[in-house]
Amino acid sequence: MQEKLDAIRSAIGEGIGQTNTRKELFELKMKYLGKTGEISALSKGMRDVPAEERPAMGKLVSDVRAWAEAQFAEREEFLKRKEIEERYQNEKVDVTMPARFAETGTQHPVSLVKKEIIECFEGMGFEIYEGPEIEKDYYNFQALNIPADHPARDMQDTFFITGEYLLRSQTSSGQIRVMENKKPPIKILSPGRVYRSDSDATHSPMFHQMEGLVVDKGITLCDLKGILDEFARRLFTSETKTRLRPSYFPFTEPSVEVDLSCHNCGGKGCRICKGTGWIEILGAGMVNRRVLENCGIDPDEYTGFAFGMGLERIAMIKYGINDMRYLFENDVRLLKQFKD
Ligand code: PHE
């Protein structure tokens, strides 16, 4: 018996020394101390030992069991510490590694002017209307008094999708959509993307417009001038003035081109206003009778004015950007210069 126990002791001692993980250790422990393990088998075998020898033998076996348990516990402790150490080693942070930068964005200059203009007109009681970008020829042209083959179509080189559908070339289409659905008084501002087959330093195939429309009894060109004066003062400086020049749009009559006194030189003439003291900013006019009629509004009872401006152009004027393409390059070094 003693021999057997000695063999078990040395086998355990040797086996434990070779274990490298707690799982291996557990398996070894089960081999000796588990229910069907070798030491447990010896305990069970006590039954067959003659009664007088049993106490001495029993002690021998339980001594080995206690010794084995202590050995396993000790190794368990050792392996646990080893595992933790290895984990620390593997998960160590290299503080000398270059950090990853998270660039924060800023609002785009076009978004900034859009927000500012909306706030300005909302303050004057305008409601916001956004129409579809894929539009019918009818809303973009025909109802605006631009029939098929009308020469005024050349002013806007349009992307047609089918003969009937196109990418809207102006937010003026929103005028019709609103007037078809709402009876005067109407006072709306309509921002949105528009598309024209045009691309150079001052034109982009996609750009943003902001349309204004007011229809009610007794609206005159003076109301248009008053609203635009207020807009000019709010967006630029309190000294900014507006000037109306005769122009032509099929959907307004009379039509005007609106200039602002140069916010940079105050009208004396500089690089920004090309020496003229004035900067062209938008197109406008009194809503053409035909357009009102097309929408079922009686032009003898109601009159109105409309205006439309390009937001990229306004952003360029306001921030002194001389090439529209900068606005579409999304270079954060440029974008970061404009803050809310
Ligand atoms: N839609 C015109 C354009 O894109 C601008 C405009 C709008 C002119 C409203 C008059 C009235 O050029």
CSV table of C-alpha atoms and ligand atoms in Angstrom, one decimal:
chain,number,residue,atom,x,y,z
A,1,MET,CA,0.0,0.0,0.0
A,2,GLN,CA,2.7,2.4,1.0
A,3,GLU,CA,4.4,1.8,-2.3
A,4,LYS,CA,1.3,2.5,-4.2
A,5,LEU,CA,0.8,5.7,-2.3
A,6,ASP,CA,4.4,6.8,-2.9
A,7,ALA,CA,3.9,6.2,-6.6
A,8,ILE,CA,0.7,8.3,-6.6
A,9,ARG,CA,2.5,11.1,-4.7
A,10,SER,CA,5.4,11.2,-7.2
A,11,ALA,CA,3.0,11.0,-10.1
A,12,ILE,CA,1.0,13.9,-8.8
A,13,GLY,CA,4.1,15.9,-8.0
A,14,GLU,CA,5.4,15.4,-11.5
A,15,GLY,CA,2.1,15.8,-13.2
A,16,ILE,CA,1.3,19.1,-11.4
A,17,GLY,CA,4.7,20.5,-12.4
A,18,GLN,CA,3.8,20.0,-16.1
A,19,THR,CA,0.4,21.7,-16.0
A,20,ASN,CA,0.4,25.1,-17.6
A,21,THR,CA,-3.3,26.1,-17.4
A,22,ARG,CA,-6.0,25.8,-14.8
A,23,LYS,CA,-7.9,23.6,-17.1
A,24,GLU,CA,-5.1,21.1,-17.3
A,25,LEU,CA,-4.7,21.2,-13.6
A,26,PHE,CA,-8.4,20.6,-13.1
A,27,GLU,CA,-8.3,17.5,-15.3
A,28,LEU,CA,-5.3,16.1,-13.4
A,29,LYS,CA,-7.0,16.8,-10.1
A,30,MET,CA,-10.1,14.8,-11.3
A,31,LYS,CA,-7.8,11.9,-12.3
A,32,TYR,CA,-6.8,11.5,-8.6
A,33,LEU,CA,-9.3,13.2,-6.4
A,34,GLY,CA,-12.5,13.1,-8.6
A,35,LYS,CA,-15.3,10.7,-7.7
A,36,THR,CA,-13.8,8.0,-9.8
A,37,GLY,CA,-10.2,9.2,-9.3
A,38,GLU,CA,-7.3,7.0,-8.1
A,39,ILE,CA,-7.2,8.3,-4.5
A,40,SER,CA,-11.0,8.0,-4.2
A,41,ALA,CA,-10.7,4.4,-5.4
A,42,LEU,CA,-8.3,3.7,-2.6
A,43,SER,CA,-10.7,5.1,0.0
A,44,LYS,CA,-13.4,2.9,-1.4
A,45,GLY,CA,-11.1,-0.1,-1.3
A,46,MET,CA,-10.8,0.3,2.5
A,47,ARG,CA,-13.9,-2.0,2.8
A,48,ASP,CA,-11.7,-4.9,1.7
A,49,VAL,CA,-8.9,-4.2,4.2
A,50,PRO,CA,-9.0,-6.3,7.3
A,51,ALA,CA,-10.6,-4.4,10.2
A,52,GLU,CA,-7.4,-4.2,12.4
A,53,GLU,CA,-5.4,-2.6,9.6
A,54,ARG,CA,-8.1,-0.2,8.5
A,55,PRO,CA,-7.3,2.7,10.8
A,56,ALA,CA,-3.6,2.8,9.9
A,57,MET,CA,-4.3,2.4,6.2
A,58,GLY,CA,-7.1,4.9,6.3
A,59,LYS,CA,-4.8,7.4,7.8
A,60,LEU,CA,-2.2,6.8,5.1
A,61,VAL,CA,-4.8,7.4,2.4
A,62,SER,CA,-6.2,10.5,4.0
A,63,ASP,CA,-2.8,11.9,4.5
A,64,VAL,CA,-2.1,11.5,0.8
A,65,ARG,CA,-5.4,13.1,0.0
A,66,ALA,CA,-4.7,16.1,2.2
A,67,TRP,CA,-1.3,16.4,0.7
A,68,ALA,CA,-2.6,16.2,-2.8
A,69,GLU,CA,-5.3,18.8,-2.2
A,70,ALA,CA,-2.7,21.2,-0.8
A,71,GLN,CA,-0.5,20.6,-3.8
A,72,PHE,CA,-3.4,21.3,-6.2
A,73,ALA,CA,-4.4,24.4,-4.3
A,74,GLU,CA,-0.9,25.7,-4.4
A,75,ARG,CA,-0.6,25.1,-8.1
A,76,GLU,CA,-4.0,26.6,-8.7
A,77,GLU,CA,-2.9,29.8,-7.0
A,78,PHE,CA,0.3,29.9,-9.0
A,79,LEU,CA,-1.4,29.4,-12.4
A,80,LYS,CA,-4.1,32.0,-11.6
A,81,ARG,CA,-1.4,34.6,-11.0
A,82,LYS,CA,0.4,33.6,-14.1
A,83,GLU,CA,-2.8,34.0,-16.2
A,84,ILE,CA,-3.4,37.5,-14.8
A,85,GLU,CA,0.1,38.5,-15.5
A,86,GLU,CA,-0.1,37.2,-19.1
A,87,ARG,CA,-3.3,39.1,-19.6
A,88,TYR,CA,-1.7,42.3,-18.3
A,89,GLN,CA,1.2,41.8,-20.6
A,90,ASN,CA,-1.0,41.2,-23.7
A,91,GLU,CA,-3.4,44.1,-23.0
A,92,LYS,CA,-0.7,46.6,-22.2
A,93,VAL,CA,-1.4,50.0,-23.8
A,94,ASP,CA,1.5,51.5,-25.8
A,95,VAL,CA,1.3,55.1,-24.7
A,96,THR,CA,3.9,56.0,-27.3
A,97,MET,CA,1.5,55.1,-30.2
A,98,PRO,CA,0.3,58.1,-32.2
A,99,ALA,CA,-3.3,59.0,-31.2
A,100,ARG,CA,-6.1,58.7,-33.6
A,101,PHE,CA,-7.8,62.0,-34.4
A,102,ALA,CA,-11.5,62.5,-34.5
A,103,GLU,CA,-12.1,65.5,-36.6
A,104,THR,CA,-15.2,67.5,-35.6
A,105,GLY,CA,-17.3,68.9,-38.3
A,106,THR,CA,-18.8,72.4,-38.8
A,107,GLN,CA,-21.8,73.6,-40.5
A,108,HIS,CA,-21.4,74.2,-44.2
A,109,PRO,CA,-21.4,77.9,-45.3
A,110,VAL,CA,-24.5,77.2,-47.4
A,111,SER,CA,-26.3,75.7,-44.4
A,112,LEU,CA,-25.3,78.7,-42.3
A,113,VAL,CA,-26.8,81.2,-44.7
A,114,LYS,CA,-29.8,79.0,-45.3
A,115,LYS,CA,-30.5,78.9,-41.6
A,116,GLU,CA,-29.9,82.7,-41.2
A,117,ILE,CA,-32.3,83.5,-44.1
A,118,ILE,CA,-35.0,81.2,-42.8
A,119,GLU,CA,-34.7,82.8,-39.4
A,120,CYS,CA,-35.0,86.2,-40.9
A,121,PHE,CA,-38.1,85.5,-43.0
A,122,GLU,CA,-39.7,83.4,-40.3
A,123,GLY,CA,-39.4,86.5,-38.1
A,124,MET,CA,-41.5,88.3,-40.8
A,125,GLY,CA,-44.2,85.6,-40.7
A,126,PHE,CA,-43.2,83.4,-43.6
A,127,GLU,CA,-43.9,79.7,-43.6
A,128,ILE,CA,-41.5,77.1,-45.0
A,129,TYR,CA,-42.5,75.0,-47.9
A,130,GLU,CA,-40.3,72.3,-49.5
A,131,GLY,CA,-41.3,70.9,-52.9
A,132,PRO,CA,-40.0,67.8,-54.8
A,133,GLU,CA,-36.7,67.9,-56.6
A,134,ILE,CA,-37.9,65.6,-59.4
A,135,GLU,CA,-40.6,67.8,-60.8
A,136,LYS,CA,-43.1,67.9,-63.7
A,137,ASP,CA,-42.4,70.1,-66.6
A,138,TYR,CA,-45.8,71.6,-65.8
A,139,TYR,CA,-44.7,73.0,-62.4
A,140,ASN,CA,-41.2,73.9,-63.4
A,141,PHE,CA,-42.1,75.6,-66.6
A,142,GLN,CA,-45.6,75.6,-68.1
A,143,ALA,CA,-47.6,76.8,-65.2
A,144,LEU,CA,-44.9,79.5,-64.7
A,145,ASN,CA,-45.8,80.9,-68.1
A,146,ILE,CA,-42.9,79.1,-69.9
A,147,PRO,CA,-44.6,76.9,-72.5
A,148,ALA,CA,-42.7,74.3,-74.5
A,149,ASP,CA,-40.3,75.9,-77.0
A,150,HIS,CA,-40.4,79.2,-75.2
A,151,PRO,CA,-37.0,80.9,-75.6
A,152,ALA,CA,-36.9,81.6,-71.8
A,153,ARG,CA,-36.2,77.9,-71.3
A,154,ASP,CA,-32.7,78.6,-72.6
A,155,MET,CA,-32.0,80.6,-69.5
A,156,GLN,CA,-32.1,77.3,-67.5
A,157,ASP,CA,-30.3,74.4,-69.2
A,158,THR,CA,-32.4,71.6,-67.7
A,159,PHE,CA,-31.8,68.0,-66.9
A,160,PHE,CA,-34.8,66.1,-68.3
A,161,ILE,CA,-35.6,62.7,-67.0
A,162,THR,CA,-38.4,61.9,-69.4
A,163,GLY,CA,-40.4,64.3,-71.6
A,164,GLU,CA,-42.6,65.0,-68.6
A,165,TYR,CA,-40.3,64.8,-65.6
A,166,LEU,CA,-37.1,66.8,-65.0
A,167,LEU,CA,-34.8,67.8,-62.1
A,168,ARG,CA,-36.2,71.1,-61.1
A,169,SER,CA,-34.2,74.0,-62.4
A,170,GLN,CA,-35.7,76.6,-60.0
A,171,THR,CA,-37.6,76.6,-56.7
A,172,SER,CA,-40.2,78.7,-58.5
A,173,SER,CA,-42.0,75.4,-59.1
A,174,GLY,CA,-43.0,75.6,-55.4
A,175,GLN,CA,-45.0,78.8,-56.1
A,176,ILE,CA,-47.4,76.8,-58.2
A,177,ARG,CA,-47.6,73.9,-55.8
A,178,VAL,CA,-48.4,76.2,-52.9
A,179,MET,CA,-51.0,78.4,-54.8
A,180,GLU,CA,-52.7,75.3,-56.2
A,181,ASN,CA,-53.4,74.1,-52.6
A,182,LYS,CA,-53.8,77.2,-50.6
A,183,LYS,CA,-55.9,80.3,-51.0
A,184,PRO,CA,-54.4,83.7,-50.2
A,185,PRO,CA,-53.1,85.2,-47.9
A,186,ILE,CA,-50.0,83.2,-48.8
A,187,LYS,CA,-46.6,84.0,-47.4
A,188,ILE,CA,-44.0,81.2,-48.0
A,189,LEU,CA,-40.3,80.7,-48.2
A,190,SER,CA,-39.1,77.7,-50.1
A,191,PRO,CA,-35.5,76.5,-49.8
A,192,GLY,CA,-34.1,73.6,-51.8
A,193,ARG,CA,-31.7,72.0,-54.3
A,194,VAL,CA,-32.0,72.9,-58.0
A,195,TYR,CA,-30.2,71.5,-61.0
A,196,ARG,CA,-28.8,73.0,-64.2
A,197,SER,CA,-26.4,71.7,-66.8
A,198,ASP,CA,-23.8,74.3,-66.0
A,199,SER,CA,-20.4,74.2,-64.3
A,200,ASP,CA,-17.7,76.8,-63.8
A,201,ALA,CA,-16.3,79.1,-61.1
A,202,THR,CA,-19.7,80.6,-60.4
A,203,HIS,CA,-22.0,77.8,-61.5
A,204,SER,CA,-22.5,74.3,-60.2
A,205,PRO,CA,-24.8,71.6,-61.7
A,206,MET,CA,-26.5,71.4,-58.3
A,207,PHE,CA,-27.0,74.4,-56.2
A,208,HIS,CA,-29.4,75.8,-53.6
A,209,GLN,CA,-32.2,78.4,-54.1
A,210,MET,CA,-34.5,80.1,-51.7
A,211,GLU,CA,-37.9,81.2,-53.1
A,212,GLY,CA,-40.2,83.7,-51.5
A,213,LEU,CA,-43.9,84.2,-52.4
A,214,VAL,CA,-46.4,86.6,-51.0
A,215,VAL,CA,-50.0,86.8,-52.4
A,216,ASP,CA,-52.8,88.8,-50.9
A,217,LYS,CA,-55.1,91.7,-51.6
A,218,GLY,CA,-53.3,94.9,-52.3
A,219,ILE,CA,-49.7,93.6,-52.4
A,220,THR,CA,-47.4,96.0,-54.4
A,221,LEU,CA,-43.8,96.3,-55.4
A,222,CYS,CA,-43.3,98.5,-52.4
A,223,ASP,CA,-44.0,95.5,-50.1
A,224,LEU,CA,-41.3,93.5,-52.0
A,225,LYS,CA,-38.8,96.4,-51.6
A,226,GLY,CA,-39.6,96.7,-47.9
A,227,ILE,CA,-39.2,93.0,-47.2
A,228,LEU,CA,-35.9,92.9,-49.2
A,229,ASP,CA,-34.6,96.0,-47.4
A,230,GLU,CA,-35.2,94.3,-44.0
A,231,PHE,CA,-33.6,91.0,-45.3
A,232,ALA,CA,-30.5,92.9,-46.6
A,233,ARG,CA,-30.0,94.7,-43.3
A,234,ARG,CA,-30.4,91.5,-41.3
A,235,LEU,CA,-28.1,89.4,-43.5
A,236,PHE,CA,-25.4,92.0,-44.1
A,237,THR,CA,-25.2,95.3,-42.2
A,238,SER,CA,-27.7,97.8,-40.9
A,239,GLU,CA,-26.4,100.2,-43.6
A,240,THR,CA,-27.1,97.8,-46.5
A,241,LYS,CA,-29.5,99.2,-49.2
A,242,THR,CA,-31.3,97.5,-52.0
A,243,ARG,CA,-31.8,98.7,-55.6
A,244,LEU,CA,-34.2,97.3,-58.2
A,245,ARG,CA,-33.3,97.2,-61.8
A,246,PRO,CA,-35.8,96.2,-64.6
A,247,SER,CA,-35.4,92.6,-65.8
A,248,TYR,CA,-37.3,89.8,-67.3
A,249,PHE,CA,-38.8,86.6,-66.0
A,250,PRO,CA,-41.8,85.0,-67.7
A,251,PHE,CA,-43.6,84.4,-64.4
A,252,THR,CA,-43.3,87.9,-63.0
A,253,GLU,CA,-44.4,91.2,-64.5
A,254,PRO,CA,-42.8,93.6,-63.9
A,255,SER,CA,-39.6,91.8,-63.2
A,256,VAL,CA,-36.6,93.1,-61.4
A,257,GLU,CA,-33.0,92.2,-60.6
A,258,VAL,CA,-32.2,93.2,-57.0
A,259,ASP,CA,-28.8,94.6,-56.1
A,260,LEU,CA,-27.4,95.2,-52.6
A,261,SER,CA,-25.1,98.1,-51.7
A,262,CYS,CA,-21.7,96.5,-51.2
A,263,HIS,CA,-21.3,95.4,-47.6
A,264,ASN,CA,-17.6,95.6,-48.0
A,265,CYS,CA,-17.0,99.2,-49.2
A,266,GLY,CA,-20.4,100.6,-48.4
A,267,GLY,CA,-21.0,101.6,-52.0
A,268,LYS,CA,-17.7,103.3,-52.8
A,269,GLY,CA,-16.5,100.6,-55.1
A,270,CYS,CA,-14.1,97.7,-54.3
A,271,ARG,CA,-12.8,94.4,-55.5
A,272,ILE,CA,-15.9,92.5,-54.2
A,273,CYS,CA,-18.4,94.7,-56.0
A,274,LYS,CA,-16.1,95.1,-59.0
A,275,GLY,CA,-15.9,98.8,-58.5
A,276,THR,CA,-19.6,99.4,-58.9
A,277,GLY,CA,-20.7,99.7,-55.3
A,278,TRP,CA,-23.5,97.2,-55.9
A,279,ILE,CA,-23.8,93.4,-55.9
A,280,GLU,CA,-26.5,91.6,-57.8
A,281,ILE,CA,-28.2,89.2,-55.3
A,282,LEU,CA,-31.6,87.9,-56.6
A,283,GLY,CA,-34.4,88.0,-59.2
A,284,ALA,CA,-37.9,89.1,-58.3
A,285,GLY,CA,-41.1,90.7,-59.5
A,286,MET,CA,-44.8,90.9,-59.2
A,287,VAL,CA,-46.4,87.5,-59.9
A,288,ASN,CA,-47.6,87.4,-63.5
A,289,ARG,CA,-51.4,87.5,-63.9
A,290,ARG,CA,-51.2,84.4,-66.0
A,291,VAL,CA,-49.5,82.5,-63.2
A,292,LEU,CA,-52.2,83.4,-60.7
A,293,GLU,CA,-54.8,82.4,-63.2
A,294,ASN,CA,-53.1,79.0,-63.8
A,295,CYS,CA,-53.5,78.4,-60.1
A,296,GLY,CA,-57.1,79.5,-59.9
A,297,ILE,CA,-56.5,82.8,-58.1
A,298,ASP,CA,-58.3,85.8,-59.5
A,299,PRO,CA,-55.6,88.4,-60.5
A,300,ASP,CA,-58.2,91.2,-60.2
A,301,GLU,CA,-58.7,90.4,-56.6
A,302,TYR,CA,-55.2,89.3,-55.5
A,303,THR,CA,-51.7,90.4,-56.4
A,304,GLY,CA,-48.4,89.1,-55.2
A,305,PHE,CA,-44.6,89.2,-55.4
A,306,ALA,CA,-42.0,86.5,-55.7
A,307,PHE,CA,-38.3,86.4,-55.4
A,308,GLY,CA,-35.6,83.8,-55.8
A,309,MET,CA,-32.0,83.7,-54.8
A,310,GLY,CA,-29.0,81.3,-55.1
A,311,LEU,CA,-27.7,80.4,-51.6
A,312,GLU,CA,-24.2,79.6,-52.9
A,313,ARG,CA,-24.0,83.0,-54.3
A,314,ILE,CA,-25.1,84.6,-51.1
A,315,ALA,CA,-22.6,82.5,-49.1
A,316,MET,CA,-19.8,83.6,-51.5
A,317,ILE,CA,-20.8,87.3,-51.2
A,318,LYS,CA,-21.2,87.1,-47.4
A,319,TYR,CA,-17.9,85.2,-46.8
A,320,GLY,CA,-15.8,86.6,-49.7
A,321,ILE,CA,-15.4,83.2,-51.5
A,322,ASN,CA,-14.5,83.8,-55.1
A,323,ASP,CA,-14.9,80.3,-56.6
A,324,MET,CA,-18.1,78.3,-56.1
A,325,ARG,CA,-16.2,75.0,-56.4
A,326,TYR,CA,-14.6,75.6,-53.0
A,327,LEU,CA,-18.1,75.1,-51.6
A,328,PHE,CA,-18.3,71.6,-53.0
A,329,GLU,CA,-14.8,70.3,-52.3
A,330,ASN,CA,-15.7,69.7,-48.6
A,331,ASP,CA,-12.2,70.6,-47.5
A,332,VAL,CA,-12.5,71.0,-43.7
A,333,ARG,CA,-9.7,73.6,-43.7
A,334,LEU,CA,-12.0,75.9,-45.7
A,335,LEU,CA,-15.3,74.8,-44.0
A,336,LYS,CA,-13.8,75.4,-40.5
A,337,GLN,CA,-13.4,79.1,-41.2
A,338,PHE,CA,-17.1,79.8,-41.0
A,339,LYS,CA,-18.7,79.5,-37.7
A,340,ASP,CA,-22.3,79.9,-36.6
B,1,PHE,N1,-36.5,81.4,-60.6
B,1,PHE,C1,-35.7,82.5,-61.0
B,1,PHE,C2,-34.3,82.0,-61.4
B,1,PHE,O1,-34.0,80.9,-61.0
B,1,PHE,C3,-35.6,83.6,-59.9
B,1,PHE,C4,-36.9,84.3,-59.6
B,1,PHE,C5,-37.7,83.8,-58.7
B,1,PHE,C6,-37.2,85.4,-60.3
B,1,PHE,C7,-38.9,84.4,-58.4
B,1,PHE,C8,-38.4,86.1,-60.1
B,1,PHE,C9,-39.2,85.6,-59.1
B,1,PHE,O2,-33.5,82.6,-62.0
